[in-house]
Coordinates of C-alpha atoms in Angstrom, one line a residue:
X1349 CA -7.6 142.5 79.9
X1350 CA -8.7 142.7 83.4
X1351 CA -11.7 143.9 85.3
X1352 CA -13.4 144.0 88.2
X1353 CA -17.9 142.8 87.7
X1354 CA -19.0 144.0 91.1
X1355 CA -19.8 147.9 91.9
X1356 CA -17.0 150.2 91.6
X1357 CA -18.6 151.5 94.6
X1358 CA -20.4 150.3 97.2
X1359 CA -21.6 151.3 101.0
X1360 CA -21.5 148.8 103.8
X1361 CA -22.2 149.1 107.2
X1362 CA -20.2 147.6 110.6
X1363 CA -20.2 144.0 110.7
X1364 CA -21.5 143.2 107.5
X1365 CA -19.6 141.7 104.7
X1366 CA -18.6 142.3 101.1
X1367 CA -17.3 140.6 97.9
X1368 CA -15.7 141.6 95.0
X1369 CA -15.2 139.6 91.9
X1370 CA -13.2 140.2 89.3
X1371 CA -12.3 138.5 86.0
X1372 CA -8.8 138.4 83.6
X1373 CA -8.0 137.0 79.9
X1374 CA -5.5 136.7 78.4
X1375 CA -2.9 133.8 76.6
X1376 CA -1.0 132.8 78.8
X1377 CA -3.7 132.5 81.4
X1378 CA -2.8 135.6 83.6
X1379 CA -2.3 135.5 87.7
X1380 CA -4.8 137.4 89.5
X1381 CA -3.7 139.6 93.1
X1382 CA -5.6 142.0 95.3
X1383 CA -4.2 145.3 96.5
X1384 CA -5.7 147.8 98.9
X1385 CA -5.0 151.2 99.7
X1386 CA -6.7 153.1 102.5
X1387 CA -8.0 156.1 103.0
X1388 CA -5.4 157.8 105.3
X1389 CA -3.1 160.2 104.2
X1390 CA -0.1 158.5 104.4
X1391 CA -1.4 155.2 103.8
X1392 CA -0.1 153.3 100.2
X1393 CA -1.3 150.3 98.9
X1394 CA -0.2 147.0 100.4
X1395 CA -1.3 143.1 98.5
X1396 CA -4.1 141.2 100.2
X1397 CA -3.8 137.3 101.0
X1398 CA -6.1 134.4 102.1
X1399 CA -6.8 135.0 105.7
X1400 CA -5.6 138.3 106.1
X1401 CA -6.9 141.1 108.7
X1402 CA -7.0 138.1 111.4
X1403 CA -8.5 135.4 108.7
X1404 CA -11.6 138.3 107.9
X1405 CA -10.1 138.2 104.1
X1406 CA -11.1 135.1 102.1
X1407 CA -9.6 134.4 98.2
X1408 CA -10.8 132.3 96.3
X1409 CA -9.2 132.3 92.4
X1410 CA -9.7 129.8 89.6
X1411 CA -7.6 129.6 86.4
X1412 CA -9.1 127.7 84.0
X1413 CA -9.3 129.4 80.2
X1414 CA -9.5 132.4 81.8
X1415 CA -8.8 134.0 85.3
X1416 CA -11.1 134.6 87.9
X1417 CA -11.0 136.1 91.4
X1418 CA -13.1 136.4 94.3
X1419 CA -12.6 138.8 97.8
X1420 CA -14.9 138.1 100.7
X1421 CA -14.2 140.2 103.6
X1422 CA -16.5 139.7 106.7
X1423 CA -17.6 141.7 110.0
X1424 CA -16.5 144.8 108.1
X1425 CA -14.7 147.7 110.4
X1426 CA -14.3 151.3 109.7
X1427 CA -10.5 150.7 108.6
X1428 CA -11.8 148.5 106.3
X1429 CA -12.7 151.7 103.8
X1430 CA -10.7 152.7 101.4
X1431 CA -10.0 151.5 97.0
X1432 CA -9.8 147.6 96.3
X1433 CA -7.5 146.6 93.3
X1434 CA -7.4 143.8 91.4
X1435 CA -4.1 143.4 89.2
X1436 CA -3.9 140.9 86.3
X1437 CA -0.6 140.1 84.5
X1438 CA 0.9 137.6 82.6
X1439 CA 4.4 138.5 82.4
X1440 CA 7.5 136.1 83.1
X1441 CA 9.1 138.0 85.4
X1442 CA 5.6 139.6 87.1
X1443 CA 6.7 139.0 90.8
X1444 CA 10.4 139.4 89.9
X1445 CA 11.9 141.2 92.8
X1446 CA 14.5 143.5 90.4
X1447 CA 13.6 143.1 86.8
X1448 CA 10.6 145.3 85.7
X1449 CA 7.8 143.0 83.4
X1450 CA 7.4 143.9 79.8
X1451 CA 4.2 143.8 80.4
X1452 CA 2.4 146.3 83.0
X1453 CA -0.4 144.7 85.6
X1454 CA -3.8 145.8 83.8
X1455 CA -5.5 147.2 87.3
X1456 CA -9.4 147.7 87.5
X1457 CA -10.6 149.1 91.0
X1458 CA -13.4 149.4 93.3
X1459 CA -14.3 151.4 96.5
X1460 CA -15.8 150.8 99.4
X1461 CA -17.0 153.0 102.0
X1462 CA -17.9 151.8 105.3
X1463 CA -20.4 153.4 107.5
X1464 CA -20.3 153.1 111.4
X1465 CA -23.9 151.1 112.7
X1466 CA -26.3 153.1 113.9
X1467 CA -27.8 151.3 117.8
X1468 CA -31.5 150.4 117.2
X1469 CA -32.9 149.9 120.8
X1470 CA -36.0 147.3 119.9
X1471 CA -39.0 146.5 122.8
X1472 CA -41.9 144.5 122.9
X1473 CA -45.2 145.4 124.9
X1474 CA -48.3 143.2 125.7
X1475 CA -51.3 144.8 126.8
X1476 CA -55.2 144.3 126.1
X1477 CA -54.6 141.2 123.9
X1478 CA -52.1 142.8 121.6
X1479 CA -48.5 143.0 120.9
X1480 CA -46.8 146.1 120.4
X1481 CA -43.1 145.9 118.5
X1482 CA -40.7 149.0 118.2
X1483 CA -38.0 149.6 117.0
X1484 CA -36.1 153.4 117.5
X1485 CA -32.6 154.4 115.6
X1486 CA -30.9 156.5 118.4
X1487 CA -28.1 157.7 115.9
X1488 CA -30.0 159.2 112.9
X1489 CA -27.4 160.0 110.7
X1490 CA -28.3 158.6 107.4
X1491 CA -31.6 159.9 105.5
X1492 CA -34.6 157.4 105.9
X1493 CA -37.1 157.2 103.2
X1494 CA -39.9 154.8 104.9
X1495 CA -39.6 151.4 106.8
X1496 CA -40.8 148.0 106.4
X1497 CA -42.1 145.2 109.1
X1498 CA -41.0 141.6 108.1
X1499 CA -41.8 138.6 109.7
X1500 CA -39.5 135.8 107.6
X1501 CA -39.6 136.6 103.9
X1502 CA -43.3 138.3 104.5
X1503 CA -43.6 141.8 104.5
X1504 CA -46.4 142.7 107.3
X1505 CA -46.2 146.5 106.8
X1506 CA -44.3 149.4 104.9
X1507 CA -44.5 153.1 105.0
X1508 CA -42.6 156.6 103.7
X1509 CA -42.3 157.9 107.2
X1510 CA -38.9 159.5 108.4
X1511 CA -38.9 158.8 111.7
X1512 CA -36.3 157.1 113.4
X1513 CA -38.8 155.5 115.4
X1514 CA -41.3 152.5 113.9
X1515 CA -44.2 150.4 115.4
X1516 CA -46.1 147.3 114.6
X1517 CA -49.4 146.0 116.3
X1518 CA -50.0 142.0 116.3
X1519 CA -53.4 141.3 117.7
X1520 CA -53.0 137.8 120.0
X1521 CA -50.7 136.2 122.3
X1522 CA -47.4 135.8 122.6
X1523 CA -47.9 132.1 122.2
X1524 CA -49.6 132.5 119.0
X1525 CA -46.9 134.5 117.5
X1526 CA -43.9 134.1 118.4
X1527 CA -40.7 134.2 116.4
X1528 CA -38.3 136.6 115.0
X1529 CA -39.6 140.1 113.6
X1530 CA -37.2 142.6 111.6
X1531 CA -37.8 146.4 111.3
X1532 CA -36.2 147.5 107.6
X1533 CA -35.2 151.2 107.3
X1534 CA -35.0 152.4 103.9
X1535 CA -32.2 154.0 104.5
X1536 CA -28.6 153.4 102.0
X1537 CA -27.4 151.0 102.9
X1538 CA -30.8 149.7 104.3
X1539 CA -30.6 149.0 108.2
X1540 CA -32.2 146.4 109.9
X1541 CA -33.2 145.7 113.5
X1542 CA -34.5 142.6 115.1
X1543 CA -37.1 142.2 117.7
X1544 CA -37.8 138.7 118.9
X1545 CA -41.2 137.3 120.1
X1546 CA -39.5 134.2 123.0
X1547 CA -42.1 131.7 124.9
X1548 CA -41.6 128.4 126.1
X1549 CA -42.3 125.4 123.7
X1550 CA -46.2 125.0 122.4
X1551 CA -45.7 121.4 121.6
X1552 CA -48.3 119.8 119.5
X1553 CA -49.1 115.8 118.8
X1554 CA -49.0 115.4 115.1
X1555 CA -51.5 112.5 116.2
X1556 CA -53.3 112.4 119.4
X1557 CA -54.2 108.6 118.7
X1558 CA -51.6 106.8 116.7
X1559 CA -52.8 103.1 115.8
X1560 CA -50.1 100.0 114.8
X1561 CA -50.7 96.4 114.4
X1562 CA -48.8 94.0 116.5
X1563 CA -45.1 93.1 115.2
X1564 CA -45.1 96.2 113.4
X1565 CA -42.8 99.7 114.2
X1566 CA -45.1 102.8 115.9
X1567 CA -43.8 106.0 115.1
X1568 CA -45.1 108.7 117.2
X1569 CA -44.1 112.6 116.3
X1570 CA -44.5 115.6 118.2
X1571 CA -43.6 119.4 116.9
X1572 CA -43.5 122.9 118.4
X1573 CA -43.2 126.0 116.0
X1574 CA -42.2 128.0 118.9
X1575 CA -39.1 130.5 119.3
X1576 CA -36.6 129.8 120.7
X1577 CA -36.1 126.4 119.3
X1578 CA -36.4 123.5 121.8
X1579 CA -33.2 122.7 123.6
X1580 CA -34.2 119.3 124.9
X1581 CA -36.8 116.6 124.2
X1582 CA -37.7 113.7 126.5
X1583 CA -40.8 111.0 125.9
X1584 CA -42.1 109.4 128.3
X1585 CA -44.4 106.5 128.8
X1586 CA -48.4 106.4 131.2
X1587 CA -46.3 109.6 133.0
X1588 CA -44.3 112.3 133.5
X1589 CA -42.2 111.0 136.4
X1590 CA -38.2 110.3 135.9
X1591 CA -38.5 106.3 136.2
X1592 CA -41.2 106.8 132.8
X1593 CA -38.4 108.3 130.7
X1594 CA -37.8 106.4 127.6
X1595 CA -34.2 106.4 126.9
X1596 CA -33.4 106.1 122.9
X1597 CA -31.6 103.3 121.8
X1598 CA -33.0 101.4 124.9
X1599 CA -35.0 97.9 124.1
X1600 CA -37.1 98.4 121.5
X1601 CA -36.8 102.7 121.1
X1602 CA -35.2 105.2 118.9
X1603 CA -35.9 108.6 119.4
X1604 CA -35.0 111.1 117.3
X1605 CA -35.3 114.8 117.6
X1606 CA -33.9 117.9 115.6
X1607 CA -35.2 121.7 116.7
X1608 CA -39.0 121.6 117.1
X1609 CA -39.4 118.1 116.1
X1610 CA -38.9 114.5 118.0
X1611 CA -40.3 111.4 116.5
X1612 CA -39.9 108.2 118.8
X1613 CA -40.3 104.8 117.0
X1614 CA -41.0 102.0 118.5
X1615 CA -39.9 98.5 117.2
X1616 CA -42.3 95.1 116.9
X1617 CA -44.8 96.8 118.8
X1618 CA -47.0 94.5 121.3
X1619 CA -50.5 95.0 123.0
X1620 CA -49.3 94.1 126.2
X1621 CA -46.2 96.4 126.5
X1622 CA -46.9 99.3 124.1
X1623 CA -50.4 99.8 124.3
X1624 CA -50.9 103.5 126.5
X1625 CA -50.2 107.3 126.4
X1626 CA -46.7 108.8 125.7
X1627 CA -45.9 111.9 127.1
X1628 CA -43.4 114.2 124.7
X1629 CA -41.7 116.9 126.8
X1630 CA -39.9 119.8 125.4
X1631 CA -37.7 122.7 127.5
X1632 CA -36.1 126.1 125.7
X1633 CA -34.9 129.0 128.2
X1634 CA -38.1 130.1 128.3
X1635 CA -39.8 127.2 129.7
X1636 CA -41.4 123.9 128.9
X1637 CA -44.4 122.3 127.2
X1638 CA -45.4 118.8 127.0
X1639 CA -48.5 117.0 124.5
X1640 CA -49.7 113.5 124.6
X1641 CA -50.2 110.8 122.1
X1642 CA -52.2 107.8 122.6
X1643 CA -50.9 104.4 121.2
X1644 CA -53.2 101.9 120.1
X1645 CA -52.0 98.4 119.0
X1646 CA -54.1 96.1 117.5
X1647 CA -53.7 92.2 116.3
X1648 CA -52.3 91.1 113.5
X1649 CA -55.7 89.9 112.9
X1650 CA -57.3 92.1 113.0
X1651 CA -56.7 93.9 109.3
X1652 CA -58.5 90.7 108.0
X1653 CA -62.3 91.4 110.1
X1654 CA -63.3 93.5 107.2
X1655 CA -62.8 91.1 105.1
X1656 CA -64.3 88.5 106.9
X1657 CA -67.3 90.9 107.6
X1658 CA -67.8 91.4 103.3
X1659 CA -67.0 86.9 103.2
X1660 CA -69.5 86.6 105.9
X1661 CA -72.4 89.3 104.2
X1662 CA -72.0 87.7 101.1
X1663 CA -72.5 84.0 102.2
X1664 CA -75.7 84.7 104.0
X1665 CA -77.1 87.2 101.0
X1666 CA -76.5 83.8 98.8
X1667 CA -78.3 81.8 101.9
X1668 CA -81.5 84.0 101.5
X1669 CA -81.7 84.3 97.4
X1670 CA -81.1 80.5 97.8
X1671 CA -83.8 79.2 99.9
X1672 CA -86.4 82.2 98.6
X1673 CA -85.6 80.7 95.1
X1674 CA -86.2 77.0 96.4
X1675 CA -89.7 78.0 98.3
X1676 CA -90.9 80.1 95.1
X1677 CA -90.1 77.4 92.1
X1678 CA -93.4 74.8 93.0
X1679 CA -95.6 77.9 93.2
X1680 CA -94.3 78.5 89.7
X1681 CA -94.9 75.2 88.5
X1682 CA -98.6 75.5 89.5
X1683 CA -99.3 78.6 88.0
X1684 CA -97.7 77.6 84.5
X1685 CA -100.6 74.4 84.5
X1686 CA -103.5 76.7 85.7
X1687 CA -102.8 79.0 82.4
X1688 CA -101.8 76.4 80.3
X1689 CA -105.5 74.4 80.9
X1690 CA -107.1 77.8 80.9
X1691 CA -105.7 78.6 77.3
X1692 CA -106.6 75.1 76.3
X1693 CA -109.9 75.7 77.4
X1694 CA -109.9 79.4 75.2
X1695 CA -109.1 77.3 72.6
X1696 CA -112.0 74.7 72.6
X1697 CA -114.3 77.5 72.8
X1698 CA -112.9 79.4 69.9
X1699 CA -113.1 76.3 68.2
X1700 CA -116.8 75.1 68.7
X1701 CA -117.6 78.8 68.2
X1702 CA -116.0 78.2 64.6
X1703 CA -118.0 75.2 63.9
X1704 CA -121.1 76.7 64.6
X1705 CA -120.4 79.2 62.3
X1706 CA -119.8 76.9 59.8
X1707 CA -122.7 75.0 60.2

């Protein structure tokens, strides 16, 4: 048995991509092949292979208890319409070029129809402290049932209009909000536009003030969320000018920088050499940003102060409560004989009281 898990028919516009899959059993283990027939007249169906249609067609098959098939064809054209075939047969002479198999290829099919693009002209305004993004479908074609505003995998706004033409209001700055912005029409298959937000970099110090003890390694990290992604970092050192560049792998620095990061770390730091501000300098096509981070190195001595600061408190609290203790103990002393002769005396006078009573 043979058959084909994906939709047995799908829609798909111009330069997308689609996959098929499709699944065979049988003992022996049968051979999976993909056939496609077109949807001209006079157009008959002809077998697929790996890296057909100028290496768009991709096969992968696996044959392991069972048979299994996958087609992946990308940057879809219009000729690329038309009924997808998968055969599955386990039959000797299958692929024998004059005897006929026993056994007939089991065939399970699928069809894909594939719709021209539609343009989407996209613009971005800035006025009054706003951003205005469009989007407008000059070819309206297909039905559309509403739209949707994403920014990532956030949905900022959706609606049921038809329109072919869709807006979205940002309050801010360009700086603030840059990035990529996609306008979704609901339409099948769903159509997407892109409208970009570009600035130069907005580079932030993940510090301002980084702090390392002597001998140690400083690492210092600056970021920039900003679209486009930074093409080029460069730190510098107490400047901006060329002869402050740090150049990684030089002395004691290793820069390292990906996108909108760069972290520079700086090996057996010392207060003479290494104490200042870096500079961390980033350039797109949109221009250039720069932030500063202040590096404060400290002696190896100086993570044991508090603790000589506590050592020091303590001896002087045990100073005090000493001499206060010897000072006060002869004034005890004293005051122990004064009540002990008073009570003595109590007594005496209890006691003649007693005998006069007697008497």
């Amino acid at each position: 048995a043979g058959f084909i898990k994906s939709p047995l028919s799908q829609k798909r516009l111009t330069q997308d991509s689609v996959e098929l899959y499709c699944e065979a059993i049988g003992n022996p283990i049968p051979e999976i092949q993909w056939w496609f027939e077109g949807n001209e007249p006079n157009e008959t169906y002809a077998q697929l292979w790996d890296g057909a249609r100028q290496d768009r067609v991709k096969i992968n098959a696996t044959y392991n208890l069972h048979s299994t098939s996958t087609i992946y064809i990308a940057n879809l054209t219009s000729d690329d319409s038309g009924m997808y075939e998968c055969r599955a047969s386990n039959d000797p002479d299958r692929n024998h070029l004059s005897k006929s198999p026993k056994v007939k290829w089991i065939r399970s099919q699928a069809n894909v129809f594939v719709i021209e693009r539609p343009d989407i002209t996209t613009r971005v305004i800035s006025e009054s402290g706003k951003l205005i993004l469009s989007c407008n479908m000059t070819t309206t074609y297909l039905a559309i049932n509403g739209h949707e505003w994403m920014h990532g995998d956030k949905i900022l706004h959706t609606d049921t209009d038809s329109s072919p033409l869709t807006s979205y209001i940002i309050e801010g700055k360009k700086e603030e909000h840059s990035g990529i912005y996609e306008c979704v029409y609901k339409t099948s298959p769903v159509i997407k536009g892109q409208v970009n937000i570009s600035v130069g970099p907005q580079v932030l110090a993940y510090k301002k003030s980084e702090h390392g003890n002597e001998g140690d390694t400083g690492v210092l990290i600056c970021k920039s969320s900003s679209f486009p992604a930074v093409d080029t970092w460069v730190w510098c050192k107490n400047g901006q000018e060329v002869s402050a560049r740090i150049i990684n792998g030089s002395g004691r620095y290793i820069i390292k920088s990906s996108g909108n990061k760069t972290e520079l770390r700086i090996l057996k730091l010392s207060i003479e050499e290494d104490t200042g501000d870096y500079h961390c300098n980033a350039t797109n096509s949109y221009g250039s940003g720069s932030a500063i981070v202040n590096l404060r190195v400290r002696s190896r001595l100086a993570a044991l102060w508090p603790f000589l600061g506590i050592v020091a408190e303590v001896l002087v609290l045990v100073t005090i409560i000493f001499i206060y203790e010897k000072r006060r103990k002869p004034d005890e002393v004293l005051d122990g004989k004064r009540h002990l002769e008073k009570s003595n005396a109590t007594n005496h006078k209890d006691k003649n009281v007693r005998q006069r009573n007697a008497n």
